[in-house]
């Protein structure tokens, strides 16, 4: 069993609340638009990090992380890509990967919109954790936590970090 902390679109923003909410996680996954390696360095002090780069990420982040990441967590096949869309509106850059060999869990970011949707056609759960940073049109910053136990994805929690304009950052 693994407890996963998931975030996206930090855009260089570090908030000590990430530590608070992810301190009991076995792994932390970042779905892109990291902004600076300082963010993933601090996350890795909490737990091992898996991440993909996003469209705003610089060359140093692109050297460290790939555009697409496919891996197994417990018995769950996971595919992560920053720009990926969602069921019924997948981005063309990922559509082939999804339909040729559907994962059990597909994670994307980019939209700054929190979405958790099940794709009945692919038998795949899609999660976009929204945006954890303060840059963008979203009003509330969000994180997601969940458990992967064997082939089951369960105990999903949405964590609201507060209004991006009034939140305190360190």
Short mmCIF file of C-alpha atoms in Angstrom, two decimals:
data_model
loop_
_atom_site.label_atom_id
_atom_site.label_comp_id
_atom_site.label_asym_id
_atom_site.label_seq_id
_atom_site.Cartn_x
_atom_site.Cartn_y
_atom_site.Cartn_z
CA UNK A 1 0.00 0.00 0.00
CA UNK A 2 1.28 3.48 -0.90
CA UNK A 3 -0.08 6.87 0.02
CA UNK A 4 0.40 9.35 -2.80
CA UNK A 5 0.49 13.15 -2.67
CA UNK A 6 -0.32 14.77 -6.01
CA UNK A 7 0.06 18.35 -7.15
CA UNK A 8 0.55 20.38 -10.30
CA UNK A 9 1.14 23.89 -11.54
CA UNK A 10 3.20 25.21 -8.64
CA UNK A 11 4.84 27.76 -10.98
CA UNK A 12 7.84 28.15 -8.59
CA UNK A 13 5.62 28.61 -5.55
CA UNK A 14 6.60 26.81 -2.35
CA UNK A 15 4.10 26.63 0.49
CA UNK A 16 4.90 24.90 3.80
CA UNK A 17 1.37 23.44 3.60
CA UNK A 18 2.76 21.02 0.98
CA UNK A 19 4.94 19.57 3.73
CA UNK A 20 2.05 19.47 6.20
CA UNK A 21 -0.27 17.58 3.86
CA UNK A 22 2.34 15.30 2.29
CA UNK A 23 4.39 14.39 5.38
CA UNK A 24 2.76 10.97 5.68
CA UNK A 25 2.90 10.19 1.94
CA UNK A 26 5.12 7.45 0.53
CA UNK A 27 5.56 9.27 -2.79
CA UNK A 28 4.81 12.74 -4.17
CA UNK A 29 3.86 13.17 -7.82
CA UNK A 30 4.09 16.54 -9.61
CA UNK A 31 2.15 16.82 -12.88
CA UNK A 32 4.18 19.66 -14.39
CA UNK A 33 4.69 23.42 -14.51
CA UNK A 34 7.07 23.03 -11.60
CA UNK A 35 8.73 26.41 -12.21
CA UNK A 36 11.98 25.81 -10.33
CA UNK A 37 13.91 22.80 -9.13
CA UNK A 38 13.75 24.27 -5.62
CA UNK A 39 10.13 23.04 -5.49
CA UNK A 40 10.96 19.42 -6.33
CA UNK A 41 14.08 19.56 -4.12
CA UNK A 42 11.94 20.56 -1.12
CA UNK A 43 9.29 17.97 -2.00
CA UNK A 44 11.99 15.28 -2.13
CA UNK A 45 12.92 16.13 1.48
CA UNK A 46 9.43 14.86 2.38
CA UNK A 47 9.17 11.77 0.13
CA UNK A 48 10.47 10.43 -3.19
CA UNK A 49 9.23 12.55 -6.13
CA UNK A 50 8.03 11.53 -9.56
CA UNK A 51 7.39 14.42 -11.95
CA UNK A 52 6.93 15.49 -15.54
CA UNK A 53 7.84 18.86 -16.98
CA UNK A 54 5.21 21.32 -18.12
CA UNK A 55 5.01 23.93 -20.83
CA UNK A 56 6.47 26.73 -18.64
CA UNK A 57 9.38 24.66 -17.34
CA UNK A 58 12.95 25.63 -18.22
CA UNK A 59 15.72 23.49 -19.68
CA UNK A 60 17.10 22.56 -16.25
CA UNK A 61 13.74 21.05 -15.29
CA UNK A 62 13.43 19.37 -18.70
CA UNK A 63 16.84 17.77 -18.18
CA UNK A 64 15.72 16.41 -14.81
CA UNK A 65 12.21 15.23 -15.74
CA UNK A 66 10.58 13.86 -18.89
CA UNK A 67 7.49 15.06 -20.74
CA UNK A 68 5.67 11.78 -20.17
CA UNK A 69 6.10 9.26 -17.39
CA UNK A 70 4.69 5.74 -17.36
CA UNK A 71 5.29 3.50 -14.39
CA UNK A 72 3.74 0.93 -12.07
CA UNK A 73 2.77 1.83 -8.53
CA UNK A 74 1.83 -1.34 -6.70
CA UNK A 75 -0.30 -3.08 -9.39
CA UNK A 76 -1.59 0.13 -11.01
CA UNK A 77 -0.30 1.21 -14.42
CA UNK A 78 0.11 5.00 -14.27
CA UNK A 79 0.57 7.49 -17.12
CA UNK A 80 1.40 11.11 -16.33
CA UNK A 81 1.70 14.05 -18.75
CA UNK A 82 1.26 17.75 -18.04
CA UNK A 83 -0.88 18.58 -21.07
CA UNK A 84 -3.19 15.60 -21.39
CA UNK A 85 -6.80 16.73 -21.39
CA UNK A 86 -9.49 14.60 -19.82
CA UNK A 87 -12.02 11.90 -20.81
CA UNK A 88 -13.79 12.89 -23.99
CA UNK A 89 -11.24 15.66 -24.64
CA UNK A 90 -7.80 14.10 -24.52
CA UNK A 91 -4.93 16.11 -25.99
CA UNK A 92 -3.76 14.71 -29.37
CA UNK A 93 -0.23 14.31 -27.96
CA UNK A 94 -1.39 11.63 -25.52
CA UNK A 95 -4.44 10.15 -27.23
CA UNK A 96 -2.48 7.39 -28.99
CA UNK A 97 -0.80 6.23 -25.76
CA UNK A 98 -4.14 6.15 -23.97
CA UNK A 99 -6.08 4.24 -26.60
CA UNK A 100 -3.35 1.78 -27.66
CA UNK A 101 -2.50 0.72 -24.11
CA UNK A 102 -4.81 2.36 -21.58
CA UNK A 103 -3.36 2.86 -18.11
CA UNK A 104 -5.46 2.31 -15.01
CA UNK A 105 -4.64 5.86 -13.84
CA UNK A 106 -4.00 8.90 -16.04
CA UNK A 107 -2.73 12.09 -14.43
CA UNK A 108 -2.46 15.49 -16.04
CA UNK A 109 -2.21 19.13 -15.03
CA UNK A 110 -2.11 22.32 -17.12
CA UNK A 111 -5.75 23.43 -16.96
CA UNK A 112 -5.57 24.58 -13.30
CA UNK A 113 -8.97 22.88 -12.96
CA UNK A 114 -9.39 20.10 -10.43
CA UNK A 115 -10.99 17.08 -12.12
CA UNK A 116 -11.46 13.50 -11.07
CA UNK A 117 -13.25 11.52 -13.78
CA UNK A 118 -13.62 7.88 -14.69
CA UNK A 119 -13.33 7.04 -18.39
CA UNK A 120 -15.64 4.07 -18.93
CA UNK A 121 -14.37 3.57 -22.48
CA UNK A 122 -10.78 3.08 -21.36
CA UNK A 123 -11.45 1.71 -17.88
CA UNK A 124 -9.20 4.46 -16.59
CA UNK A 125 -9.37 6.95 -13.74
CA UNK A 126 -8.26 10.48 -14.66
CA UNK A 127 -7.01 12.92 -12.02
CA UNK A 128 -6.00 16.54 -12.52
CA UNK A 129 -5.11 17.95 -9.08
CA UNK A 130 -5.78 21.56 -10.10
CA UNK A 131 -3.15 24.18 -9.32
CA UNK A 132 -1.12 24.36 -6.10
CA UNK A 133 0.62 27.63 -7.00
CA UNK A 134 -0.52 31.22 -7.07
CA UNK A 135 -0.11 31.94 -10.80
CA UNK A 136 -3.10 31.43 -13.11
CA UNK A 137 -6.83 32.03 -13.25
CA UNK A 138 -7.83 29.50 -10.56
CA UNK A 139 -9.19 30.99 -7.37
CA UNK A 140 -8.48 28.18 -4.89
CA UNK A 141 -5.21 26.24 -4.72
CA UNK A 142 -5.61 22.47 -4.44
CA UNK A 143 -3.70 19.25 -3.76
CA UNK A 144 -4.86 15.64 -3.92
CA UNK A 145 -3.99 12.64 -1.77
CA UNK A 146 -4.97 9.03 -2.38
CA UNK A 147 -3.95 5.46 -1.65
CA UNK A 148 -2.89 2.78 -4.10
CA UNK A 149 -3.35 -0.64 -2.55
CA UNK A 150 -2.54 -3.46 -4.95
CA UNK A 151 -4.68 -2.73 -8.00
CA UNK A 152 -7.08 -0.42 -6.13
CA UNK A 153 -7.07 3.38 -6.07
CA UNK A 154 -8.94 4.53 -2.97
CA UNK A 155 -9.34 7.10 -0.20
CA UNK A 156 -9.01 10.07 -2.54
CA UNK A 157 -8.93 13.42 -0.73
CA UNK A 158 -9.07 16.91 -2.22
CA UNK A 159 -7.23 19.45 -0.10
CA UNK A 160 -7.97 23.13 -0.52
CA UNK A 161 -5.00 25.31 0.41
CA UNK A 162 -7.02 28.50 0.37
CA UNK A 163 -7.62 31.45 -1.89
CA UNK A 164 -4.48 32.14 -3.90
CA UNK A 165 -4.65 35.88 -3.21
CA UNK A 166 -4.82 35.65 0.57
CA UNK A 167 -2.62 32.60 1.17
CA UNK A 168 0.70 33.03 2.95
CA UNK A 169 3.79 31.58 1.25
CA UNK A 170 7.20 30.82 2.62
#
